[in-house]
Short mmCIF file of C-alpha atoms in Angstrom, two decimals:
data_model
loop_
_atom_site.label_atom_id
_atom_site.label_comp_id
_atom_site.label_asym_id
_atom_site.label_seq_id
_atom_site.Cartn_x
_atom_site.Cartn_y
_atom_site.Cartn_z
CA UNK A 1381 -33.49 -18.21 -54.47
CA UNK A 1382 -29.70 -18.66 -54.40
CA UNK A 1383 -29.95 -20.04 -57.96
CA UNK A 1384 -30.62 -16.46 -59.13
CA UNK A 1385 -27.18 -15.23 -57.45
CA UNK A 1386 -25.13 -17.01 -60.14
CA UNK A 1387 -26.27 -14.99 -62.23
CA UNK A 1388 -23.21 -13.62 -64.27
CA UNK A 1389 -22.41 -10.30 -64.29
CA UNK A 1390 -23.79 -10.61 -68.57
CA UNK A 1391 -27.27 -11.47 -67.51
CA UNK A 1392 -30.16 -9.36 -68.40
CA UNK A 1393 -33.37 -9.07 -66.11
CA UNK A 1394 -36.57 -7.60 -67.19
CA UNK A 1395 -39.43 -6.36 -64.61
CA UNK A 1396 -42.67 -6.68 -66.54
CA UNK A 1397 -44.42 -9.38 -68.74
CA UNK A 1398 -46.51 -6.93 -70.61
CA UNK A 1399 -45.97 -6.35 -74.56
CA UNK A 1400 -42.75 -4.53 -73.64
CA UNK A 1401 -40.97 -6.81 -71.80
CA UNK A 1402 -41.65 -10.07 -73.97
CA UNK A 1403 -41.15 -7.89 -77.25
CA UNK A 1404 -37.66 -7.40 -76.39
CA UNK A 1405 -36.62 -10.59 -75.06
CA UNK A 1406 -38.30 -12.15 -78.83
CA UNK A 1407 -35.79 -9.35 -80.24
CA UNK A 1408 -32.86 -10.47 -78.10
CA UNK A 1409 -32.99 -14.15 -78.92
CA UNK A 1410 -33.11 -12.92 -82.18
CA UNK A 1411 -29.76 -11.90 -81.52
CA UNK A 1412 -28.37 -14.25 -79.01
CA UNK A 1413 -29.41 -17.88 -77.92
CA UNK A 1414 -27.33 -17.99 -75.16
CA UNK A 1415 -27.38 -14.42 -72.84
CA UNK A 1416 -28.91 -15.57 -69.47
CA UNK A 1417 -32.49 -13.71 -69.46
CA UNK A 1418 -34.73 -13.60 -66.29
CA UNK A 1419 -38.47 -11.99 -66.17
CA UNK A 1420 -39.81 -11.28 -63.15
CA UNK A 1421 -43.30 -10.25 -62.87
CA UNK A 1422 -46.32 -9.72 -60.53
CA UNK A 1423 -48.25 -11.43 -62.81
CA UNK A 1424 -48.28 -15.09 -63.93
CA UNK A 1425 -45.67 -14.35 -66.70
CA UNK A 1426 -48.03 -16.06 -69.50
CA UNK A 1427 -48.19 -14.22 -72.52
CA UNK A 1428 -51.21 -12.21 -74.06
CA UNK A 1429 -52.12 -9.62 -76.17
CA UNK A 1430 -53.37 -6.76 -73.65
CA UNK A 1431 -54.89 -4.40 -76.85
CA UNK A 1432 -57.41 -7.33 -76.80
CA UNK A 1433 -59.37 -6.51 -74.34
CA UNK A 1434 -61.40 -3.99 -75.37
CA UNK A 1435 -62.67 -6.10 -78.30
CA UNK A 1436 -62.93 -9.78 -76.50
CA UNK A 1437 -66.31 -9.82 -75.67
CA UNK A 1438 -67.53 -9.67 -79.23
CA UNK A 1439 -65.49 -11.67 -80.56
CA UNK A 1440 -66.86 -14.35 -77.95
CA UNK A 1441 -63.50 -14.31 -76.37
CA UNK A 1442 -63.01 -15.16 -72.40
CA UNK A 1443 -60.21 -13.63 -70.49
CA UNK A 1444 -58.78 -17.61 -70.42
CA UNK A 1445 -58.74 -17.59 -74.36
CA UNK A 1446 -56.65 -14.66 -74.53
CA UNK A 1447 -53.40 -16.16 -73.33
CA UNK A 1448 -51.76 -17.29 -75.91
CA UNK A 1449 -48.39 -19.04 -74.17
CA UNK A 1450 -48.74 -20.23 -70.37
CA UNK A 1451 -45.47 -19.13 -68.28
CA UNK A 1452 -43.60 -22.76 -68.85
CA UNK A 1453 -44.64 -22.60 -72.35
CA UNK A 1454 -43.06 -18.99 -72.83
CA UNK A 1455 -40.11 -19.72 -70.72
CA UNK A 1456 -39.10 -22.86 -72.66
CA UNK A 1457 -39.82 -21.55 -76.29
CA UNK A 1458 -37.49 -18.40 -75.52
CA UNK A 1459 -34.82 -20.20 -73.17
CA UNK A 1460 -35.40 -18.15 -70.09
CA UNK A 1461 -36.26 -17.87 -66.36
CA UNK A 1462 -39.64 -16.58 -65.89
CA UNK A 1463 -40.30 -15.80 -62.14
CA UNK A 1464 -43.76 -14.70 -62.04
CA UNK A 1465 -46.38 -13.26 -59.49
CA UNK A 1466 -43.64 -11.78 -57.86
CA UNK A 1467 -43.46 -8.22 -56.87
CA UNK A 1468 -40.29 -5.98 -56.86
CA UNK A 1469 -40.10 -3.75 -53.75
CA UNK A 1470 -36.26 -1.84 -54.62
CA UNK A 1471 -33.58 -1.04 -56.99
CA UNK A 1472 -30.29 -0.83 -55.76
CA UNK A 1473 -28.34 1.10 -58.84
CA UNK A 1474 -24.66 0.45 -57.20
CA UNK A 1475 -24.62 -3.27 -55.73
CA UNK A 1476 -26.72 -3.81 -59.49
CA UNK A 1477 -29.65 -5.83 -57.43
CA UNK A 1478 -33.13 -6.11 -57.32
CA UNK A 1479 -35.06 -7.13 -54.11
CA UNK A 1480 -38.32 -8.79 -54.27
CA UNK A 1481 -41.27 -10.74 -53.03
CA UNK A 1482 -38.60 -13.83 -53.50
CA UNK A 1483 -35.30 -12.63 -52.49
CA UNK A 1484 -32.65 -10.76 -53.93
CA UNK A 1485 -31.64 -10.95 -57.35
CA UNK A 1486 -28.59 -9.77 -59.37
CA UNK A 1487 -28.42 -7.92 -62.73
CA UNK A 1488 -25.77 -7.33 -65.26
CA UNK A 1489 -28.63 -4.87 -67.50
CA UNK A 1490 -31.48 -4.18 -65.91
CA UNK A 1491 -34.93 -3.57 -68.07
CA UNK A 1492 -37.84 -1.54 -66.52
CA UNK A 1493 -41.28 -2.89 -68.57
CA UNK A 1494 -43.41 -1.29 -65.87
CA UNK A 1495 -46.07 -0.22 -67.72
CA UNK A 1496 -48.77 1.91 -66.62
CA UNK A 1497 -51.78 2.47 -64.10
CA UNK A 1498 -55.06 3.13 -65.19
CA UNK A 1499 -55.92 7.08 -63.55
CA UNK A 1500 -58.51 6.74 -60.87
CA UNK A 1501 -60.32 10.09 -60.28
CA UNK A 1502 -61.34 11.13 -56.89
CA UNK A 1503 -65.43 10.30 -57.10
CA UNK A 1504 -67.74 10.94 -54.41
CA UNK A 1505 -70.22 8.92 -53.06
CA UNK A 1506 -71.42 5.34 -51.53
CA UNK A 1507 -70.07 3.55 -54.22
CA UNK A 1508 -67.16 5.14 -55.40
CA UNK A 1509 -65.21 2.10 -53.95
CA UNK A 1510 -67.07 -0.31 -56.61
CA UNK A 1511 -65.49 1.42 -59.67
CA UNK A 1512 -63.98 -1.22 -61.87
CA UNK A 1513 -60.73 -0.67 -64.22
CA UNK A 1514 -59.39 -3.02 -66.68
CA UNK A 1515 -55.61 -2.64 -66.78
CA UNK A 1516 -54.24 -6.12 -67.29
CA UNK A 1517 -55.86 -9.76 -67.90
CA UNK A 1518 -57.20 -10.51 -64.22
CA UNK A 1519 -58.87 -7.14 -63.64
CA UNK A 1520 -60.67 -8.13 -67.26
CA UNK A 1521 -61.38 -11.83 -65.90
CA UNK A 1522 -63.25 -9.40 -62.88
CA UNK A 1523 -65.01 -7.01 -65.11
CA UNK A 1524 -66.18 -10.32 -67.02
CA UNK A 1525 -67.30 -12.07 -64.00
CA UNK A 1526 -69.08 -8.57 -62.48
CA UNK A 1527 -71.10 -7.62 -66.15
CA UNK A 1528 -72.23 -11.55 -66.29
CA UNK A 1529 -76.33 -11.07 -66.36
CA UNK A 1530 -76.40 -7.06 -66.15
CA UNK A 1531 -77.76 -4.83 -68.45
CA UNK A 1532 -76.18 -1.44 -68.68
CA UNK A 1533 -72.68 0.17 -68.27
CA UNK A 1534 -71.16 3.47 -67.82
CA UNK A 1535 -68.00 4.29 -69.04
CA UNK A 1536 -66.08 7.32 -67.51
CA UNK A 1537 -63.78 8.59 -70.52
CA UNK A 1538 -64.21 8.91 -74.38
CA UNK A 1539 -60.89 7.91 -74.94
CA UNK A 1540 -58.87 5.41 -76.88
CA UNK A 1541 -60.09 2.56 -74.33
CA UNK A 1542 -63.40 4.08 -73.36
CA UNK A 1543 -64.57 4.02 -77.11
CA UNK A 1544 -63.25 0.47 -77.52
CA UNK A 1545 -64.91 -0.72 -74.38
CA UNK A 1546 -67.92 0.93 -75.62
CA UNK A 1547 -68.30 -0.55 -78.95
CA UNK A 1548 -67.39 -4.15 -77.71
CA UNK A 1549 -70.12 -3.77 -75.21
CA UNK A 1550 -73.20 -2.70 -77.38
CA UNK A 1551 -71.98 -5.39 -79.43
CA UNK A 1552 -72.47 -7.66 -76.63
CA UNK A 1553 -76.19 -6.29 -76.19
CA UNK A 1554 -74.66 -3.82 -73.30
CA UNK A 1555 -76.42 -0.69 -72.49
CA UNK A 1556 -73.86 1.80 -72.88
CA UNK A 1557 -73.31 5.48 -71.57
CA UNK A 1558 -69.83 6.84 -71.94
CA UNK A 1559 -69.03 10.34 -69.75
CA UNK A 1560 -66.02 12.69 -70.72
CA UNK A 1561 -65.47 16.24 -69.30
CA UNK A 1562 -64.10 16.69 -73.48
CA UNK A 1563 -67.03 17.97 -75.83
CA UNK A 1564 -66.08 14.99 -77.87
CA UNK A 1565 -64.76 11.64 -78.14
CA UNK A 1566 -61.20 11.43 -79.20
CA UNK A 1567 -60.37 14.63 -78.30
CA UNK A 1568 -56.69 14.17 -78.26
CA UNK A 1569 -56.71 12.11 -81.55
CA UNK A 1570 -59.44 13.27 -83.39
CA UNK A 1571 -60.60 16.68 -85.05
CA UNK A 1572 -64.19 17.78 -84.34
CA UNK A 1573 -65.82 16.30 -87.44
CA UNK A 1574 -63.84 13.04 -87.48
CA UNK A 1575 -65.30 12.82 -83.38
CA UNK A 1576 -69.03 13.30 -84.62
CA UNK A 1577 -68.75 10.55 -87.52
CA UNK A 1578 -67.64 8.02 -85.03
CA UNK A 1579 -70.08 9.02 -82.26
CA UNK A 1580 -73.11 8.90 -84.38
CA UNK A 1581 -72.19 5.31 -85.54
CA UNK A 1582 -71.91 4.60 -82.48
CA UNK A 1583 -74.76 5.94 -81.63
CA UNK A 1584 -76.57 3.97 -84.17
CA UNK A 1585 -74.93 0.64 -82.48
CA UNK A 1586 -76.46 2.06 -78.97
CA UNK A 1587 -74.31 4.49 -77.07
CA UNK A 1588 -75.38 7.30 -75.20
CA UNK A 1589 -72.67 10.11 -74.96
CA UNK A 1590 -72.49 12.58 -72.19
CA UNK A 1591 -70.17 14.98 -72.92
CA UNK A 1592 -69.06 18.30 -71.79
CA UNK A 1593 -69.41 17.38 -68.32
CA UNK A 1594 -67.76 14.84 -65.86
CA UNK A 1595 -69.19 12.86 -62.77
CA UNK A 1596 -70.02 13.80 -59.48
CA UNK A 1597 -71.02 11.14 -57.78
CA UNK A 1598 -72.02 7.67 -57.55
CA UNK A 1599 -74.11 5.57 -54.95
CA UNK A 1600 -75.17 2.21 -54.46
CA UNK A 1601 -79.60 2.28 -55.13
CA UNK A 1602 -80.80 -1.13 -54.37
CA UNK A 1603 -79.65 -3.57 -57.28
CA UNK A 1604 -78.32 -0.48 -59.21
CA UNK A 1605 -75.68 2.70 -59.44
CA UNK A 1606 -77.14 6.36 -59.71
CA UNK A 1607 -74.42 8.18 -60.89
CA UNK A 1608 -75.16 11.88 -60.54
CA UNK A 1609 -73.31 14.10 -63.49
CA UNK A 1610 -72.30 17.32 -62.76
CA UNK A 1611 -74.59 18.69 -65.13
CA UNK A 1612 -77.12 17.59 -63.00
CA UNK A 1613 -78.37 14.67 -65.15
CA UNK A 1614 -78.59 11.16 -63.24
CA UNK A 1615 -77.69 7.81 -65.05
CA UNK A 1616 -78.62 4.44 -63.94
CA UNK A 1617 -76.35 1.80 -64.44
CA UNK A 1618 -75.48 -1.45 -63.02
CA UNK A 1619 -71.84 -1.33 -63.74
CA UNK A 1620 -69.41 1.49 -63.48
CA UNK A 1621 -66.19 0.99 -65.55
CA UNK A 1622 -63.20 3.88 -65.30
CA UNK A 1623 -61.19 4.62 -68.72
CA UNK A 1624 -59.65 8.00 -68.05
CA UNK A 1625 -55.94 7.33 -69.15
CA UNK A 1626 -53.25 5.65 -67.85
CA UNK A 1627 -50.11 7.25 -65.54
CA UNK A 1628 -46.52 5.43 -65.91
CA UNK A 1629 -45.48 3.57 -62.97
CA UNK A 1630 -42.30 5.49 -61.47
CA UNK A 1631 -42.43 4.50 -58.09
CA UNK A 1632 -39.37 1.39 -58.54
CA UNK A 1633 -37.55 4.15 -60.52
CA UNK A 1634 -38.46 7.06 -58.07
CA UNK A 1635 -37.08 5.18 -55.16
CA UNK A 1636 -33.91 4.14 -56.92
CA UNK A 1637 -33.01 7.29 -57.84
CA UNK A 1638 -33.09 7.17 -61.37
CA UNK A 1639 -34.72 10.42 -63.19
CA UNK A 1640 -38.22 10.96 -64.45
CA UNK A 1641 -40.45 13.60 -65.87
CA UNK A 1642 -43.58 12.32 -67.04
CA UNK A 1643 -42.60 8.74 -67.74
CA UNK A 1644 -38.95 7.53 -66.44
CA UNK A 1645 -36.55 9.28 -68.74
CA UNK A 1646 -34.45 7.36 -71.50
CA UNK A 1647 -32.33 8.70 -74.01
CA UNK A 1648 -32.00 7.18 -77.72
CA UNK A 1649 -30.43 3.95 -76.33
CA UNK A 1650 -33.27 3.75 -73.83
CA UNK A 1651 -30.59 3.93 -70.91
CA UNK A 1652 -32.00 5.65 -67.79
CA UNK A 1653 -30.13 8.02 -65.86
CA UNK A 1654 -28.37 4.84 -64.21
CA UNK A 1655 -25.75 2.69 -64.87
CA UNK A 1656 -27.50 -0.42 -67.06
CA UNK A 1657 -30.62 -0.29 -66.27
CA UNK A 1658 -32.92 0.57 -69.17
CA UNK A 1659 -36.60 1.43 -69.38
CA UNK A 1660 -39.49 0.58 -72.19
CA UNK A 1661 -43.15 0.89 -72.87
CA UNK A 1662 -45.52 2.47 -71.18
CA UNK A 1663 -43.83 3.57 -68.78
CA UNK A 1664 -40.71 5.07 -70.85
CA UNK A 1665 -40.49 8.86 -71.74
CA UNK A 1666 -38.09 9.23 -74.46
CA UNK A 1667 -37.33 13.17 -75.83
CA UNK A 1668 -40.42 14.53 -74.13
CA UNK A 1669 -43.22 11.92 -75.47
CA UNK A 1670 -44.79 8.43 -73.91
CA UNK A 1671 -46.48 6.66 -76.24
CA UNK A 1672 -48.79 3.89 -74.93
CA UNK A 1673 -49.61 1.92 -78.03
CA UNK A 1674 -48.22 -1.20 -79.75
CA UNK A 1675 -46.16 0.42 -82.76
CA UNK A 1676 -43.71 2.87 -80.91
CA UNK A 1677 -43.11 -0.46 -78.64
CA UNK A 1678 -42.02 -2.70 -81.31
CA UNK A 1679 -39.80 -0.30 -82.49
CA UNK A 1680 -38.12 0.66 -79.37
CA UNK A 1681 -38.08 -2.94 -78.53
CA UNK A 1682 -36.12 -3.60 -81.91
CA UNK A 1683 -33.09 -0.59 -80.40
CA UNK A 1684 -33.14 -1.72 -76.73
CA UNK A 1685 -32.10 -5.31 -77.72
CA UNK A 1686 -28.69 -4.99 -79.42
CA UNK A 1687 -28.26 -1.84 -76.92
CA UNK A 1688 -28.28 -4.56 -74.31
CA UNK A 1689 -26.03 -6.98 -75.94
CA UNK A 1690 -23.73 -4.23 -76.63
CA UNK A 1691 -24.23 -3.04 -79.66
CA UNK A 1692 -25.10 0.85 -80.17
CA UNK A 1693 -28.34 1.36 -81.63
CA UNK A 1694 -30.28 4.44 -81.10
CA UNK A 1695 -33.76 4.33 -81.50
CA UNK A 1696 -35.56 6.19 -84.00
CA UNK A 1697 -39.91 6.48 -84.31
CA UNK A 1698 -41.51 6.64 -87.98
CA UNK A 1699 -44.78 7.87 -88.35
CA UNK A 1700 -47.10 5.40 -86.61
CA UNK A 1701 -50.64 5.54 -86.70
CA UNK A 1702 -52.86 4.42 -83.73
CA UNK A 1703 -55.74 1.75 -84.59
CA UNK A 1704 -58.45 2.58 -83.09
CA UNK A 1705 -60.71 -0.79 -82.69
CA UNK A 1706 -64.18 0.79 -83.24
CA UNK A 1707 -65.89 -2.06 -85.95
CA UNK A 1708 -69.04 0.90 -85.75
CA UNK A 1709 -66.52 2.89 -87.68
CA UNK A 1710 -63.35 1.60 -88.28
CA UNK A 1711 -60.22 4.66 -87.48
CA UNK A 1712 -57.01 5.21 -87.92
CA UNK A 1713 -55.36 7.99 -86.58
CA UNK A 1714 -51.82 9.73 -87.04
CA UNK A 1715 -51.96 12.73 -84.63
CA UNK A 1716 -49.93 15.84 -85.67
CA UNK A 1717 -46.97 16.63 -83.80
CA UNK A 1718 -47.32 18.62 -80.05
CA UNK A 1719 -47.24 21.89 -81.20
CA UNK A 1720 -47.35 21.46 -85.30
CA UNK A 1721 -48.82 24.38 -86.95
CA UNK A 1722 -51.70 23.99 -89.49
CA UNK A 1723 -55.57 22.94 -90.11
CA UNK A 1724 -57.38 20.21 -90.81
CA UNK A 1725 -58.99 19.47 -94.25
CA UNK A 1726 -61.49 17.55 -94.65
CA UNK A 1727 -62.18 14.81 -97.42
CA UNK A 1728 -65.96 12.85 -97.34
CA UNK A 1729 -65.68 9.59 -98.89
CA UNK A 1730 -67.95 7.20 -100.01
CA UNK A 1731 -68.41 5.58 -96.40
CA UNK A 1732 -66.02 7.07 -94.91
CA UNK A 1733 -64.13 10.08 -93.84
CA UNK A 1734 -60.09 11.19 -94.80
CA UNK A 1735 -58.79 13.99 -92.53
CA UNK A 1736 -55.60 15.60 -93.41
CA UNK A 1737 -53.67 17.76 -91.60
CA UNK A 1738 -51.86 20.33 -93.46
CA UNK A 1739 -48.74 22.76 -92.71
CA UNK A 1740 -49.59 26.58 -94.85
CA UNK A 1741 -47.08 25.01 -97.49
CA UNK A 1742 -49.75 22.17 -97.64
CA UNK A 1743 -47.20 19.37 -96.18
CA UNK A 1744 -48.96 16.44 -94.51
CA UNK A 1745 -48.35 16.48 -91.07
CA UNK A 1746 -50.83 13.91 -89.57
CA UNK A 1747 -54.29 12.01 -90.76
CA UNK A 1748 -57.51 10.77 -89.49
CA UNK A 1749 -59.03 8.38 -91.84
CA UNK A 1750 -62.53 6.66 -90.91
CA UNK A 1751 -64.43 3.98 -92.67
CA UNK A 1752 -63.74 3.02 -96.42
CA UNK A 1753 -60.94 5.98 -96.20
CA UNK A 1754 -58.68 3.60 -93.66
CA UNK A 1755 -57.44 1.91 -97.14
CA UNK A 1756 -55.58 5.12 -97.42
CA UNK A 1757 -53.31 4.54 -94.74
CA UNK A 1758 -50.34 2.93 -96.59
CA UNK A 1759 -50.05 5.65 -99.21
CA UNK A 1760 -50.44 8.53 -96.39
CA UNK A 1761 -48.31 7.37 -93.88
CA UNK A 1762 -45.22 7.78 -96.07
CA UNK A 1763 -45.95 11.11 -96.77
CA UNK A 1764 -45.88 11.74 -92.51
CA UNK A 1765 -42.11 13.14 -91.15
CA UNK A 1766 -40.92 10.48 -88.85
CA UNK A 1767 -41.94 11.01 -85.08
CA UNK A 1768 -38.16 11.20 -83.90
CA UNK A 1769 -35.57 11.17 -86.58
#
């Protein structure tokens, strides 16, 4: 590993091969051929696209098809050292060193593309131990290789992933029941009549919902799962898949000293509260907010990289709406700001839905548009404030 010590004092390394971490070093070659750049990861280091997996299945994808660039592909295309299924045990802030599963390794920046851990509720039962989540490419290569010749799945969580999941399943002629302890799906996204247009088409496409209540246990009977809500219904399933939310990784950060909150805290030039070392993605809280999706990634990704090479660049958020990949009802949602005062109006459309919501001066402060109203994103999204100015 003694290779890695020469290393000069300009060289950037990046934990994390996720969307993150390869966005950013795309942006930095952009900028400069030449800057030494190492990954190190715990996975492979090949490159996919990780929003894909809650659609692959119909689409007739396997997890195999969904890398796009293997590790030696990726490392020669962007000139770099990719050091992959290698795990990173410390941070050392003042000796600017990393130690891992391969040695010790010098930084000049440091990048922290942790990511994020799918939540994993406390369940009771005999079979709370066969829970599945789907978090990165090899837990999805599992959940593949589990779901091969069974019937029905249940999905704890009527989230972002859970309704995904959901909607690629049925279409793969999956029996699916999706739990949440919200009395709808979306809840955080989505007003109340936006929710109930996409859970009755996806109820037409086969979902069962069980809302309002959360589960209570779940135990191994015979071939299948009786999971036990606590509303006192039962469900039988064969597979049991968890899509609560995800939780930032801070324990590298944690250890090192380096200050978080909810995610591990950045400022506008994504600088933690260490000496060069940086954090981005999932795992990154910047002014109060964490945003797990693609969009705020790219754009923080397009402010870390001349921040590393130098050059000051603070990073600023548009309005970004989320996609959510539901092909029962295509959505698209721009969530009003934490704490924005106003209402939501709503618009039907020929096939569709358009959600507004408005300040009492009738300023558009965030949208939900479902269906044939989706082709209204372009025009609304200018009228949105920008997330962080």
């Amino acid at each position: 590993m003694d290779h890695q010590k020469d290393l000069s004092q300009s060289g950037i390394v990046i934990i994390g091969s996720g969307l993150a971490g390869f966005t950013v070093i795309r942006e930095l070659r952009k900028l400069d051929k030449t800057v030494p750049i190492t990954l190190v990861t715990r996975e492979p280091g090949y490159f996919y696209s990780k929003p894909m997996l809650s659609t692959a299945l119909a689409s007739n994808k396997s997890a195999e098809q969904l890398v796009s660039t293997n590790a030696e592909g990726t490392a020669a295309q962007l000139e770099m050292t990719i050091l992959g299924d290698v795990e990173v045990s410390s941070i050392d802030t003042t000796s600017q060193t990393i130690e891992t599963s391969k040695g010790s390794i010098a930084y000049g920046k440091l990048v922290l593309g942790l990511g994020a851990d799918q939540i994993r509720l406390p369940l009771q039962g005999n079979a709370a131990n066969e829970v599945i989540t789907v978090n990165d490419l090899e837990e999805y290569a599992q959940f593949r290789k589990t779901i091969e010749g069974k019937k029905r799945i249940a999905i704890l969580g009527a989230g972002l992933i859970g309704c995904e999941f959901a909607n690629d399943l049925v279409m793969g002629s999956y029996e699916v029941d999706v739990i949440d302890l919200a009395p709808q799906a979306l809840g955080r996204l989505l007003p109340e009549a936006a929710a109930q247009a996409l859970q009755a088409k996806l109820s037409e496409a086969g979902v069962r919902w069980h809302f309002a209540t959360t589960v209570q246990s779940i135990d191994r009977n015979g071939d299948s799962l009786a999971i036990t809500l606590a509303n006192g219904s039962t469900i039988t399933s064969d597979v049991f898949l968890s899509a609560v939310g995800l939780r930032p990784r801070l324990d590298l950060a944690k250890n090192a000293g380096i200050a978080t909150d909810l995610g591990i805290t950045v400022n506008r030039q994504l600088e933690t509260s260490a000496k060069n070392v940086f954090a981005i993605g999932d795992c990154a809280e910047v002014d109060g907010l964490v945003l797990p999706y693609v969009m705020p990634i790219m754009q923080a990704a397009r402010a870390l990289a001349p921040n590393l090479l130098g050059q000051l660049t603070s990073l600023t958020y548009p309005a970004m709406p989320v996609m959510v990949k539901t092909p029962a009802l295509p959505t698209i949602v721009s969530p009003p700001a934490k704490g924005a005062t106003g209402e939501w109006k709503l618009i039907p459309v020929e096939g569709g839905l358009e959600a507004r919501f408005e300040s009492s001066d009738g300023k558009l402060l965030g949208f939900a548009l479902l269906g044939s109203a989706t082709a209204q994103r372009g025009a609304l999204t200018k009228e949105l404030p920008p997330i962080l100015q």
